Tab-separated table of C-alpha atoms in Angstrom:
chain	number	residue	atom	x	y	z
A	30	MET	CA	-89.514	-13.269	53.129
A	31	LYS	CA	-90.556	-15.047	56.317
A	32	SER	CA	-90.842	-18.354	54.497
A	33	LEU	CA	-87.382	-17.871	53.023
A	34	VAL	CA	-85.947	-17.322	56.482
A	35	ARG	CA	-87.803	-20.400	57.698
A	36	ILE	CA	-86.404	-22.478	54.841
A	37	ALA	CA	-82.919	-21.156	55.562
A	38	THR	CA	-83.277	-22.027	59.233
A	39	LEU	CA	-84.436	-25.544	58.463
A	40	PHE	CA	-81.574	-25.925	56.000
A	41	TRP	CA	-79.125	-24.768	58.650
A	42	LEU	CA	-80.524	-27.214	61.185
A	43	ALA	CA	-80.505	-30.084	58.731
A	44	VAL	CA	-77.113	-29.552	57.179
A	45	VAL	CA	-74.855	-27.522	59.398
A	46	VAL	CA	-75.828	-28.744	62.831
A	47	THR	CA	-74.515	-32.274	62.860
A	48	PRO	CA	-75.745	-34.558	65.608
A	49	PRO	CA	-73.303	-35.222	68.419
A	50	ALA	CA	-71.379	-38.456	68.461
A	51	GLY	CA	-73.476	-41.485	69.218
A	52	ALA	CA	-76.738	-39.596	69.053
A	53	ALA	CA	-78.255	-42.083	66.629
A	54	ASP	CA	-77.406	-44.930	68.962
A	55	GLY	CA	-79.410	-46.112	71.953
A	56	VAL	CA	-76.389	-45.535	74.145
A	57	LEU	CA	-74.591	-42.192	74.320
A	58	MET	CA	-70.851	-42.582	74.648
A	59	ALA	CA	-67.687	-40.550	74.940
A	60	ARG	CA	-64.037	-41.510	75.042
A	61	SER	CA	-61.828	-39.456	77.348
A	62	GLN	CA	-58.058	-39.167	77.107
A	63	LEU	CA	-57.982	-39.194	80.894
A	64	SER	CA	-57.178	-42.393	82.710
A	65	PHE	CA	-59.770	-43.926	84.996
A	66	TRP	CA	-59.453	-42.010	88.276
A	67	PRO	CA	-58.991	-38.517	86.815
A	68	ALA	CA	-61.883	-39.296	84.476
A	69	MET	CA	-64.099	-40.250	87.420
A	70	GLU	CA	-63.256	-37.003	89.171
A	71	ALA	CA	-63.768	-34.976	86.005
A	72	ALA	CA	-67.181	-36.553	85.491
A	73	ARG	CA	-68.202	-35.769	89.041
A	74	ALA	CA	-67.025	-32.162	88.702
A	75	GLU	CA	-68.623	-31.659	85.315
A	76	LEU	CA	-71.967	-33.037	86.483
A	77	ALA	CA	-71.797	-30.657	89.447
A	78	GLU	CA	-71.308	-27.774	87.002
A	79	TYR	CA	-74.741	-28.594	85.648
A	80	GLY	CA	-76.278	-28.853	89.105
A	81	TYR	CA	-76.233	-32.641	89.418
A	82	LYS	CA	-75.048	-34.461	92.496
A	83	VAL	CA	-73.422	-37.873	92.384
A	84	ALA	CA	-75.564	-39.831	94.825
A	85	HIS	CA	-73.637	-43.040	94.741
A	86	VAL	CA	-70.840	-44.898	92.994
A	87	GLN	CA	-71.446	-48.558	92.294
A	88	ARG	CA	-68.446	-50.795	91.764
A	89	CYS	CA	-68.949	-53.440	89.123
A	90	ASP	CA	-65.443	-54.819	88.858
A	91	GLY	CA	-64.879	-55.501	92.549
A	92	GLY	CA	-67.628	-58.063	92.917
A	93	MET	CA	-66.619	-59.708	89.682
A	94	ARG	CA	-62.996	-59.866	90.748
A	95	GLY	CA	-64.175	-61.451	93.967
A	96	MET	CA	-65.648	-64.232	91.853
A	97	GLY	CA	-62.312	-64.783	90.126
A	98	TYR	CA	-62.923	-62.702	87.022
A	99	LYS	CA	-60.252	-60.384	85.715
A	100	THR	CA	-61.649	-57.056	84.595
A	101	ASP	CA	-60.660	-53.449	84.184
A	102	PHE	CA	-62.000	-50.650	86.358
A	103	TYR	CA	-65.715	-50.332	85.932
A	104	ARG	CA	-67.980	-48.045	87.968
A	105	ILE	CA	-71.475	-46.632	87.709
A	106	LEU	CA	-72.126	-43.053	88.816
A	107	PHE	CA	-75.696	-42.489	89.993
A	108	PHE	CA	-76.491	-38.809	89.675
A	109	GLY	CA	-79.446	-36.454	89.769
A	110	LYS	CA	-81.069	-33.373	91.238
A	111	LEU	CA	-83.095	-33.974	94.373
A	112	GLU	CA	-86.032	-31.793	93.378
A	113	GLU	CA	-86.356	-33.516	90.000
A	114	VAL	CA	-86.047	-37.021	91.414
A	115	ARG	CA	-88.547	-36.235	94.159
A	116	HIS	CA	-91.074	-34.613	91.853
A	117	LEU	CA	-90.891	-37.268	89.150
A	118	SER	CA	-90.929	-40.220	91.519
A	119	GLU	CA	-94.039	-38.907	93.237
A	120	LYS	CA	-95.962	-37.815	90.172
A	121	TYR	CA	-94.750	-40.504	87.773
A	122	PRO	CA	-93.726	-43.597	89.750
A	123	GLN	CA	-93.088	-45.383	86.452
A	124	MET	CA	-89.921	-43.240	86.229
A	125	ILE	CA	-88.495	-44.661	89.459
A	126	PRO	CA	-86.522	-47.574	87.941
A	127	TYR	CA	-84.723	-45.021	85.752
A	128	LEU	CA	-83.778	-42.748	88.670
A	129	PRO	CA	-81.262	-41.449	89.546
A	130	LEU	CA	-79.567	-41.358	86.156
A	131	LYS	CA	-76.642	-43.696	85.610
A	132	LEU	CA	-73.338	-43.039	83.913
A	133	ALA	CA	-71.037	-46.006	83.315
A	134	VAL	CA	-67.317	-45.258	83.604
A	135	ILE	CA	-65.200	-47.931	81.961
A	136	ALA	CA	-61.403	-48.055	81.836
A	137	GLU	CA	-59.851	-48.865	78.502
A	138	GLY	CA	-56.128	-48.936	79.020
A	139	GLU	CA	-54.977	-45.369	79.659
A	140	GLN	CA	-58.252	-43.953	78.410
A	141	THR	CA	-61.771	-44.020	79.783
A	142	LEU	CA	-65.161	-44.555	78.240
A	143	PHE	CA	-68.394	-43.024	79.451
A	144	ALA	CA	-71.752	-44.506	78.528
A	145	ILE	CA	-75.320	-43.585	79.368
A	146	LEU	CA	-78.722	-44.589	78.065
A	147	ASN	CA	-79.802	-42.232	75.291
A	148	LEU	CA	-82.239	-40.060	77.195
A	149	GLU	CA	-83.667	-38.611	74.030
A	150	GLN	CA	-84.630	-42.045	72.772
A	151	LEU	CA	-86.022	-42.923	76.189
A	152	GLN	CA	-88.877	-40.557	75.340
A	153	ALA	CA	-90.332	-43.365	73.225
A	154	LEU	CA	-91.145	-45.237	76.435
A	155	PHE	CA	-92.755	-42.287	78.204
A	156	PRO	CA	-95.689	-40.642	76.417
A	157	GLU	CA	-96.227	-38.062	79.192
A	158	ARG	CA	-95.289	-34.602	77.939
A	159	GLU	CA	-93.698	-33.470	81.190
A	160	ILE	CA	-91.431	-36.535	81.261
A	161	GLN	CA	-90.497	-36.009	77.641
A	162	LEU	CA	-89.484	-32.408	78.316
A	163	GLN	CA	-87.450	-33.518	81.292
A	164	LEU	CA	-85.721	-36.213	79.252
A	165	ARG	CA	-84.844	-33.671	76.576
A	166	ARG	CA	-83.347	-31.344	79.186
A	167	TRP	CA	-81.286	-34.170	80.653
A	168	TYR	CA	-80.214	-35.231	77.187
A	169	SER	CA	-78.979	-31.741	76.427
A	170	ASP	CA	-77.047	-31.520	79.707
A	171	VAL	CA	-75.559	-34.970	79.307
A	172	GLN	CA	-74.422	-34.232	75.762
A	173	GLU	CA	-72.609	-31.136	76.972
A	174	VAL	CA	-71.039	-33.008	79.874
A	175	LEU	CA	-69.848	-35.766	77.550
A	176	GLU	CA	-68.496	-33.235	75.083
A	177	THR	CA	-66.455	-31.580	77.834
A	178	LEU	CA	-65.158	-34.933	79.063
A	179	ARG	CA	-64.239	-35.846	75.509
A	180	LYS	CA	-62.073	-32.743	75.165
A	181	LEU	CA	-60.228	-32.857	78.490
A	182	GLU	CA	-56.486	-33.430	78.202
A	183	PRO	CA	-54.516	-35.376	80.808
A	184	VAL	CA	-52.436	-33.272	83.189
A	185	PRO	CA	-48.928	-34.756	83.513
A	186	GLY	CA	-48.247	-35.999	87.032
A	187	ALA	CA	-51.882	-35.740	88.091
A	188	GLU	CA	-52.736	-39.369	87.365
A	189	LYS	CA	-53.940	-41.438	90.275
A	190	THR	CA	-52.860	-44.965	89.682
A	191	SER	CA	-54.741	-46.970	92.226
A	192	GLY	CA	-57.078	-46.891	95.150
A	193	GLU	CA	-60.756	-46.375	95.608
A	194	LYS	CA	-62.238	-42.952	96.068
A	195	ALA	CA	-64.871	-42.504	98.696
A	196	SER	CA	-68.280	-42.251	97.120
B	24	MET	CA	-88.146	-4.718	43.660
B	25	LYS	CA	-87.083	-4.060	47.246
B	26	ASN	CA	-88.164	-7.580	48.211
B	27	ARG	CA	-86.248	-9.081	45.340
B	28	ARG	CA	-83.097	-7.213	46.432
B	29	SER	CA	-83.565	-8.430	50.025
B	30	ILE	CA	-83.942	-11.976	48.842
B	31	GLY	CA	-80.837	-11.599	46.721
B	32	SER	CA	-78.812	-10.252	49.651
B	33	LEU	CA	-80.058	-12.963	51.957
B	34	SER	CA	-79.248	-15.650	49.403
B	35	SER	CA	-75.708	-14.313	49.029
B	36	ALA	CA	-75.276	-14.188	52.782
B	37	LEU	CA	-76.553	-17.750	53.170
B	38	LEU	CA	-74.267	-18.925	50.388
B	39	LEU	CA	-71.291	-17.360	52.137
B	40	LEU	CA	-72.367	-18.795	55.461
B	41	PHE	CA	-72.767	-22.314	54.161
B	42	SER	CA	-69.955	-22.433	51.679
B	43	GLY	CA	-67.410	-23.195	54.357
B	44	THR	CA	-69.322	-26.111	55.795
B	45	VAL	CA	-71.498	-27.622	53.132
B	46	PHE	CA	-69.296	-27.350	50.106
B	47	ALA	CA	-65.940	-28.075	51.716
B	48	ALA	CA	-64.543	-31.570	51.208
B	49	PRO	CA	-65.558	-33.888	54.048
B	50	ASP	CA	-62.976	-34.133	56.788
B	51	GLY	CA	-62.285	-37.840	57.391
B	52	GLU	CA	-60.460	-37.303	60.652
B	53	ARG	CA	-63.284	-35.227	62.081
B	54	LEU	CA	-65.838	-37.795	60.943
B	55	TYR	CA	-63.805	-40.575	62.513
B	56	GLN	CA	-63.590	-38.706	65.812
B	57	GLN	CA	-67.277	-37.964	65.688
B	58	HIS	CA	-68.538	-41.450	64.893
B	59	CYS	CA	-65.836	-44.064	65.444
B	60	THR	CA	-63.231	-43.119	68.060
B	61	VAL	CA	-65.387	-43.955	71.024
B	62	CYS	CA	-65.556	-47.653	70.122
B	63	HIS	CA	-62.551	-48.236	67.865
B	64	GLY	CA	-60.009	-45.963	69.567
B	65	GLU	CA	-58.278	-42.937	68.122
B	66	ARG	CA	-56.072	-44.903	65.781
B	67	GLY	CA	-58.025	-48.106	65.544
B	68	SER	CA	-56.586	-49.819	68.592
B	69	GLY	CA	-60.031	-51.252	69.279
B	70	GLY	CA	-62.112	-51.377	72.418
B	71	ILE	CA	-65.815	-51.979	72.403
B	72	GLY	CA	-65.328	-52.088	68.642
B	73	LEU	CA	-62.920	-54.331	66.798
B	74	PRO	CA	-59.310	-53.251	66.289
B	75	LEU	CA	-58.731	-51.656	62.900
B	76	SER	CA	-55.163	-52.842	62.697
B	77	ALA	CA	-52.869	-52.266	59.734
B	78	GLN	CA	-52.838	-56.029	59.114
B	79	LYS	CA	-56.607	-56.095	58.868
B	80	LEU	CA	-56.841	-52.958	56.766
B	81	ASN	CA	-54.313	-54.333	54.317
B	82	MET	CA	-56.551	-57.371	53.809
B	83	VAL	CA	-59.783	-55.561	52.989
B	84	ASP	CA	-60.697	-53.202	50.198
B	85	ASP	CA	-62.250	-49.761	50.425
B	86	ALA	CA	-65.622	-51.052	49.263
B	87	TYR	CA	-65.761	-53.385	52.261
B	88	LEU	CA	-64.844	-50.611	54.705
B	89	ALA	CA	-67.353	-48.206	53.183
B	90	GLY	CA	-70.066	-50.870	53.094
B	91	THR	CA	-69.407	-51.831	56.703
B	92	ILE	CA	-69.696	-48.224	57.827
B	93	ARG	CA	-72.853	-47.704	55.800
B	94	HIS	CA	-74.668	-50.945	56.698
B	95	GLY	CA	-73.193	-51.650	60.127
B	96	ARG	CA	-73.939	-55.063	61.524
B	97	PRO	CA	-77.687	-55.286	62.175
B	98	GLY	CA	-78.383	-57.000	65.465
B	99	ARG	CA	-74.823	-56.436	66.726
B	100	ILE	CA	-73.226	-53.417	68.380
B	101	MET	CA	-71.817	-51.840	65.215
B	102	PRO	CA	-74.445	-49.354	64.040
B	103	GLY	CA	-74.922	-48.406	60.396
B	104	PHE	CA	-74.435	-44.849	59.177
B	105	PRO	CA	-76.798	-44.659	56.197
B	106	ALA	CA	-76.960	-40.862	56.401
B	107	LEU	CA	-73.307	-40.411	55.469
B	108	SER	CA	-72.792	-39.316	51.883
B	109	ASP	CA	-70.511	-41.174	49.479
B	110	GLY	CA	-68.003	-38.335	49.878
B	111	GLN	CA	-68.069	-38.627	53.651
B	112	LEU	CA	-67.620	-42.392	53.478
B	113	GLN	CA	-64.685	-41.956	51.126
B	114	ALA	CA	-63.113	-39.395	53.472
B	115	LEU	CA	-63.643	-41.664	56.453
B	116	VAL	CA	-62.117	-44.659	54.702
B	117	GLY	CA	-59.233	-42.464	53.552
B	118	HIS	CA	-58.550	-41.412	57.120
B	119	ILE	CA	-58.648	-44.995	58.390
B	120	ARG	CA	-56.275	-46.011	55.613
B	121	SER	CA	-53.874	-43.192	56.545
B	122	TRP	CA	-52.566	-45.064	59.559
B	123	SER	CA	-52.298	-48.465	57.885
B	124	GLY	CA	-49.647	-47.290	55.447
B	125	GLY	CA	-51.261	-49.158	52.569
B	126	GLY	CA	-53.967	-48.652	49.998
B	127	SER	CA	-56.975	-50.683	49.048
B	128	PRO	CA	-55.708	-54.111	47.914
B	129	ARG	CA	-56.658	-55.400	44.480
B	130	LEU	CA	-58.612	-58.569	44.994
B	131	PRO	CA	-58.876	-61.094	42.172
B	132	ALA	CA	-62.462	-61.901	41.260
B	133	LEU	CA	-63.807	-65.416	41.660
B	134	PRO	CA	-63.596	-67.166	38.302
B	135	GLN	CA	-66.901	-68.981	38.736
B	136	ALA	CA	-70.048	-68.937	40.853
B	137	GLY	CA	-70.142	-71.530	43.630
B	138	ASP	CA	-72.653	-74.197	44.470
B	139	PRO	CA	-74.175	-73.844	47.957
B	140	VAL	CA	-75.037	-77.542	48.128
B	141	ALA	CA	-71.429	-78.502	47.526
B	142	GLY	CA	-70.311	-75.795	49.955
B	143	LYS	CA	-72.366	-77.034	52.906
B	144	PRO	CA	-70.143	-79.991	53.937
B	145	LEU	CA	-67.031	-77.861	53.418
B	146	TRP	CA	-68.496	-75.221	55.692
B	147	GLY	CA	-69.156	-77.881	58.332
B	148	GLN	CA	-65.616	-79.198	58.005
B	149	TYR	CA	-63.624	-75.960	57.887
B	150	CYS	CA	-65.711	-73.008	59.086
B	151	ALA	CA	-68.448	-74.066	61.498
B	152	LYS	CA	-66.119	-74.706	64.415
B	153	CYS	CA	-65.385	-70.976	64.821
B	154	HIS	CA	-68.144	-69.247	62.839
B	155	GLY	CA	-70.967	-71.565	63.897
B	156	ALA	CA	-73.058	-73.972	61.848
B	157	ASP	CA	-75.428	-71.120	61.026
B	158	GLY	CA	-72.651	-68.556	60.497
B	159	SER	CA	-73.632	-66.526	63.539
B	160	GLY	CA	-70.053	-66.402	64.863
B	161	ALA	CA	-69.066	-66.168	68.517
B	162	SER	CA	-70.792	-63.957	71.042
B	163	GLY	CA	-69.037	-60.903	72.375
B	164	THR	CA	-67.427	-57.908	70.859
B	165	GLY	CA	-64.236	-55.948	70.516
B	166	VAL	CA	-61.284	-56.318	72.828
B	167	THR	CA	-62.396	-54.361	75.866
B	168	LEU	CA	-62.177	-55.707	79.423
B	169	SER	CA	-59.225	-57.868	80.267
B	170	ARG	CA	-61.389	-60.918	80.440
B	171	GLN	CA	-60.248	-64.327	79.331
B	172	ARG	CA	-61.929	-65.415	76.161
B	173	ALA	CA	-61.671	-68.198	73.673
B	174	PHE	CA	-60.409	-65.814	70.972
B	175	SER	CA	-58.432	-62.557	70.984
B	176	VAL	CA	-60.868	-61.231	68.388
B	177	MET	CA	-64.213	-62.941	68.255
B	178	PRO	CA	-65.024	-64.843	65.042
B	179	PRO	CA	-67.485	-62.600	63.220
B	180	ALA	CA	-71.043	-63.429	62.256
B	181	LEU	CA	-70.683	-64.203	58.565
B	182	ASN	CA	-74.433	-64.599	58.161
B	183	ASN	CA	-74.945	-60.975	59.147
B	184	PRO	CA	-76.589	-59.046	56.320
B	185	GLY	CA	-74.305	-56.071	57.020
B	186	PHE	CA	-71.267	-58.261	56.409
B	187	LEU	CA	-72.704	-60.000	53.365
B	188	ASP	CA	-73.727	-56.699	51.788
B	189	SER	CA	-70.256	-55.235	52.374
B	190	ALA	CA	-67.961	-58.133	51.507
B	191	SER	CA	-67.519	-59.052	47.858
B	192	ASP	CA	-66.888	-62.664	46.876
B	193	ALA	CA	-63.383	-61.578	45.935
B	194	LEU	CA	-62.724	-60.260	49.433
B	195	ILE	CA	-64.053	-63.393	51.112
B	196	ARG	CA	-61.972	-65.552	48.803
B	197	HIS	CA	-58.874	-63.477	49.620
B	198	THR	CA	-59.534	-63.913	53.337
B	199	VAL	CA	-60.153	-67.649	53.072
B	200	GLU	CA	-56.987	-68.157	51.036
B	201	ASN	CA	-54.728	-65.974	53.155
B	202	GLY	CA	-56.294	-66.015	56.618
B	203	ARG	CA	-56.208	-63.002	58.916
B	204	ALA	CA	-53.010	-62.036	60.715
B	205	ASP	CA	-53.332	-61.636	64.496
B	206	THR	CA	-56.519	-63.689	64.601
B	207	PRO	CA	-57.209	-67.429	64.749
B	208	MET	CA	-58.406	-67.263	61.106
B	209	GLN	CA	-55.983	-69.509	59.274
B	210	ALA	CA	-55.071	-69.553	55.592
B	211	PHE	CA	-56.776	-72.250	53.537
B	212	ARG	CA	-54.700	-71.797	50.405
B	213	GLY	CA	-53.600	-75.308	49.555
B	214	SER	CA	-56.340	-76.935	51.629
B	215	LEU	CA	-59.224	-75.690	49.508
B	216	SER	CA	-59.323	-75.264	45.747
B	217	THR	CA	-60.699	-72.115	44.125
B	218	ARG	CA	-63.782	-74.113	43.166
B	219	GLN	CA	-64.303	-75.257	46.746
B	220	ILE	CA	-63.849	-71.727	48.086
B	221	ALA	CA	-66.498	-70.526	45.642
B	222	ASP	CA	-68.830	-73.252	46.948
B	223	VAL	CA	-68.188	-72.255	50.557
B	224	ILE	CA	-68.917	-68.620	49.736
B	225	ALA	CA	-72.156	-69.586	47.998
B	226	TYR	CA	-73.192	-71.579	51.060
B	227	MET	CA	-72.187	-68.724	53.394
B	228	ARG	CA	-74.405	-66.350	51.440
B	229	SER	CA	-77.298	-68.805	51.791
B	230	LEU	CA	-77.028	-68.484	55.590
B	231	ARG	CA	-77.990	-64.817	55.470
B	232	GLY	CA	-79.899	-63.806	58.586
B	233	SER	CA	-82.652	-61.254	58.881
B	234	ALA	CA	-81.735	-57.604	58.383
B	235	ALA	CA	-83.440	-56.262	61.448
B	236	PRO	CA	-84.397	-57.623	64.829
B	237	ALA	CA	-88.061	-58.448	65.107
B	238	ALA	CA	-89.954	-55.403	66.252
B	239	ASP	CA	-91.973	-55.613	69.431
B	240	PRO	CA	-95.491	-56.607	68.382
B	241	VAL	CA	-97.011	-54.283	70.970
B	242	PRO	CA	-95.560	-51.128	72.509
B	243	GLN	CA	-93.869	-51.968	75.785
B	244	PRO	CA	-94.422	-50.005	78.989
B	245	ALA	CA	-91.211	-48.606	80.455
B	246	THR	CA	-91.867	-50.068	83.870
B	247	LEU	CA	-93.457	-53.135	85.407
B	248	ILE	CA	-95.725	-52.014	88.229
B	249	THR	CA	-97.276	-54.515	90.626
B	250	GLU	CA	-99.511	-53.635	93.556
B	251	SER	CA	-98.564	-55.473	96.715
B	252	PRO	CA	-101.209	-57.055	98.930
B	253	TYR	CA	-98.881	-56.526	101.893
B	254	ASP	CA	-97.665	-53.535	103.829
B	255	PHE	CA	-94.354	-51.897	103.003
B	256	ASP	CA	-92.104	-53.850	105.360
B	257	ALA	CA	-93.690	-57.216	104.577
B	258	THR	CA	-93.328	-56.529	100.849
B	259	VAL	CA	-89.627	-55.721	101.226
B	260	PHE	CA	-89.100	-58.834	103.329
B	261	GLY	CA	-90.920	-61.058	100.838
B	262	LEU	CA	-88.943	-59.747	97.876
B	263	ARG	CA	-85.632	-60.049	99.675
B	264	THR	CA	-86.415	-63.656	100.531
B	265	ALA	CA	-87.375	-64.375	96.922
B	266	LEU	CA	-84.125	-62.848	95.655
B	267	GLN	CA	-82.117	-65.044	97.975
B	268	GLY	CA	-84.096	-68.041	96.817
B	269	ASN	CA	-83.157	-67.224	93.222
B	270	ASN	CA	-79.434	-67.165	94.056
B	271	PHE	CA	-78.873	-63.464	93.680
B	272	ARG	CA	-76.247	-61.641	95.640
B	273	ILE	CA	-78.088	-58.835	97.398
B	274	PHE	CA	-76.448	-55.459	97.953
B	275	PRO	CA	-77.474	-53.195	100.844
B	276	ASP	CA	-80.867	-51.592	100.185
B	277	ARG	CA	-80.892	-47.919	99.221
B	278	ASN	CA	-83.579	-45.305	99.493
B	279	LEU	CA	-84.184	-43.672	96.140
B	280	GLU	CA	-83.182	-40.236	97.398
B	281	LYS	CA	-80.176	-41.379	99.402
B	282	GLY	CA	-77.103	-39.403	98.490
B	283	LEU	CA	-79.193	-36.622	96.989
B	284	ALA	CA	-81.080	-35.481	100.115
B	285	ASP	CA	-79.935	-34.956	103.696
B	286	GLU	CA	-80.156	-38.228	105.558
B	287	LEU	CA	-83.095	-37.130	107.737
B	288	ASP	CA	-84.958	-35.759	104.737
B	289	VAL	CA	-84.846	-38.949	102.646
B	290	ASN	CA	-88.197	-40.501	101.761
B	291	GLN	CA	-88.036	-43.790	103.671
B	292	ARG	CA	-90.973	-45.223	101.747
B	293	GLN	CA	-89.072	-45.549	98.486
B	294	LEU	CA	-86.676	-48.423	98.971
B	295	THR	CA	-84.631	-50.033	96.226
B	296	LEU	CA	-83.516	-53.650	96.502
B	297	ARG	CA	-80.337	-54.132	94.471
B	298	PHE	CA	-79.113	-57.513	93.393
B	299	CYS	CA	-76.814	-59.249	90.995
B	300	ASN	CA	-75.877	-62.625	89.606
B	301	PHE	CA	-72.173	-62.160	88.848
B	302	ALA	CA	-71.825	-65.142	86.543
B	303	GLU	CA	-74.679	-63.787	84.432
B	304	LEU	CA	-73.335	-60.244	84.666
B	305	TYR	CA	-69.944	-61.303	83.396
B	306	ARG	CA	-71.510	-63.117	80.475
B	307	MET	CA	-73.592	-60.077	79.625
B	308	LEU	CA	-70.666	-57.672	79.792
B	309	GLY	CA	-68.953	-59.948	77.311
B	310	LEU	CA	-71.850	-59.373	74.930
B	311	ASP	CA	-71.824	-55.618	75.409
B	312	PRO	CA	-69.513	-53.882	77.898
B	313	ARG	CA	-71.873	-50.905	78.045
B	314	LEU	CA	-74.547	-52.843	79.904
B	315	GLY	CA	-73.363	-51.264	83.134
B	316	ILE	CA	-75.694	-48.385	82.387
B	317	LEU	CA	-78.518	-50.640	83.564
B	318	LEU	CA	-76.709	-52.156	86.520
B	319	PRO	CA	-77.247	-53.392	89.112
B	320	CYS	CA	-80.627	-55.093	88.805
B	321	ARG	CA	-83.117	-53.250	90.951
B	322	ILE	CA	-86.625	-53.608	92.277
B	323	THR	CA	-88.103	-50.638	94.110
B	324	VAL	CA	-90.842	-50.749	96.709
B	325	VAL	CA	-92.830	-47.548	97.243
B	326	GLU	CA	-95.679	-46.616	99.513
B	327	ASP	CA	-97.803	-43.736	98.263
B	328	ALA	CA	-99.716	-41.145	100.256
B	329	ASP	CA	-102.765	-43.429	100.393
B	330	GLY	CA	-100.748	-46.239	101.945
B	331	LYS	CA	-100.784	-48.350	98.781
B	332	VAL	CA	-97.612	-50.351	98.260
B	333	LYS	CA	-96.270	-50.853	94.751
B	334	VAL	CA	-93.360	-52.805	93.374
B	335	LEU	CA	-91.577	-51.270	90.393
B	336	ALA	CA	-89.021	-52.749	88.051
B	337	MET	CA	-87.504	-51.687	84.762
B	338	ASN	CA	-89.105	-53.441	81.809
B	339	MET	CA	-86.044	-55.165	80.373
B	340	ASN	CA	-87.877	-56.061	77.175
B	341	ALA	CA	-88.538	-52.382	76.590
B	342	VAL	CA	-84.950	-51.225	77.109
B	343	ALA	CA	-83.444	-54.051	75.037
B	344	ARG	CA	-84.054	-51.902	71.957
B	345	PHE	CA	-81.277	-49.537	73.011
B	346	PHE	CA	-78.491	-52.033	72.367
B	347	ASN	CA	-78.888	-53.086	68.699
B	348	ASN	CA	-77.957	-56.592	69.710
B	349	ASP	CA	-80.102	-59.692	69.266
B	350	LEU	CA	-78.083	-61.566	71.878
B	351	ILE	CA	-78.774	-58.852	74.442
B	352	THR	CA	-82.453	-58.950	73.588
B	353	GLU	CA	-82.524	-62.664	74.367
B	354	VAL	CA	-80.702	-62.168	77.673
B	355	PHE	CA	-83.045	-59.346	78.631
B	356	HIS	CA	-86.077	-61.531	77.950
B	357	LYS	CA	-84.660	-64.088	80.386
B	358	MET	CA	-83.859	-61.400	82.951
B	359	GLN	CA	-87.391	-60.145	82.653
B	360	GLU	CA	-88.750	-63.612	83.346
B	361	THR	CA	-86.506	-63.955	86.398
B	362	GLN	CA	-87.526	-60.543	87.650
B	363	MET	CA	-91.198	-61.405	87.262
B	364	ARG	CA	-90.652	-64.703	89.070
B	365	VAL	CA	-88.990	-62.914	91.984
B	366	ILE	CA	-91.823	-60.418	92.245
B	367	GLU	CA	-94.443	-63.157	92.039
B	368	GLU	CA	-92.690	-65.245	94.687
B	369	GLY	CA	-92.066	-62.218	96.891
B	370	LEU	CA	-95.699	-61.185	96.854
B	371	PHE	CA	-97.176	-64.684	97.123
């Protein structure tokens, strides 16, 4: 009986639980119906829901525009939890170049794309069990954040059309 | 007997549970949203992925669409989806077709096999200018970013095994004869005979590239770690000078914990130097707009409790694997070399 239940569980995992979008790729992505600025704010708020703080927003388009290139809005949100960043950076300095985590926010017309390195696949570069567990936890959180961002609908009249937000 | 009844009940329950999901016809719209929308847009407007316009869809048959989804384009951004069943592929193609207003076109078969030797000079004369002498196409992808480019849609890599396995000779012939609306691909009907088109196709197939990027011969560490012979401040100074010497624009330094911890509580002995070469950045974003997830380039200097100073940088060769793009892999190898040069110069 136990083995039957086990088989059923495995079957359920294999067939019914489909992987989230982009999970097979090295980059996790989500497309939001929100335009750039509301999408930035939504990302910040959603990350906060999971206990993450946006440490910094890096502009990518500004510097490029300064060089004469014409690009859409493009920002990187650096986010993390202090205790995790502090612990990992002290115990596993090899994690430092990957901290804090980075979420790219890219305007595509009236919609916005989010992209982040696939934290689950990043485990292949870190054999340490504690790091792997941490990466899996982050992966799970990020997938849920992206799923929420994917489902958000624009609120009429709430669109911010221009201007930089303080980071 | 009791066990057998339990097994029977459980089986019935499982059957009921799964019948709605496993045995229902695949939902093409849901599959599209799950796998495709993020790059190709909700109705194929394009983005990081190519536009799936009605004009394009009317030019290609279902077998090409299904093959493209299944095989992807190895070494380019478009991933393959080998796990999708035939039914799922059919549903997906059906959904994509639903907004083009047309069905799969009937494509006349090539009457004869071509000769690659005869096709080579024709390729050089008519195709190489846009698709490259080796068929590798132009670099870049999709239509995202309002950057100026040579083409509105980049000429595809026709030597890509994903393309060659998806496109029948009939489809390629149809494209060569009729061109592609809304792209620079012109119609060659009248310029090339059926025989010549067959020769060009035979030559194109001979250009087939490798199916998978070469695997790393040895496992790569995630991070490059170098011990500095200098103290913390001297190490930072040396690296900053080396970055300037290598023509990088340097952003203000940041402590690793800045923005996460109170200002007075930040570990001052973890300092990240951030730098960028905008011309290179722009070129890279043209190859894959998602590269921002690794930006900006960073080198971090840390001093541990024993007073040892280390310099840490992301191993670009190790993270190249995340992008399914041979061109990115090449760029990352060069970035890695530059990064190593900066560290070597900074610690000299």
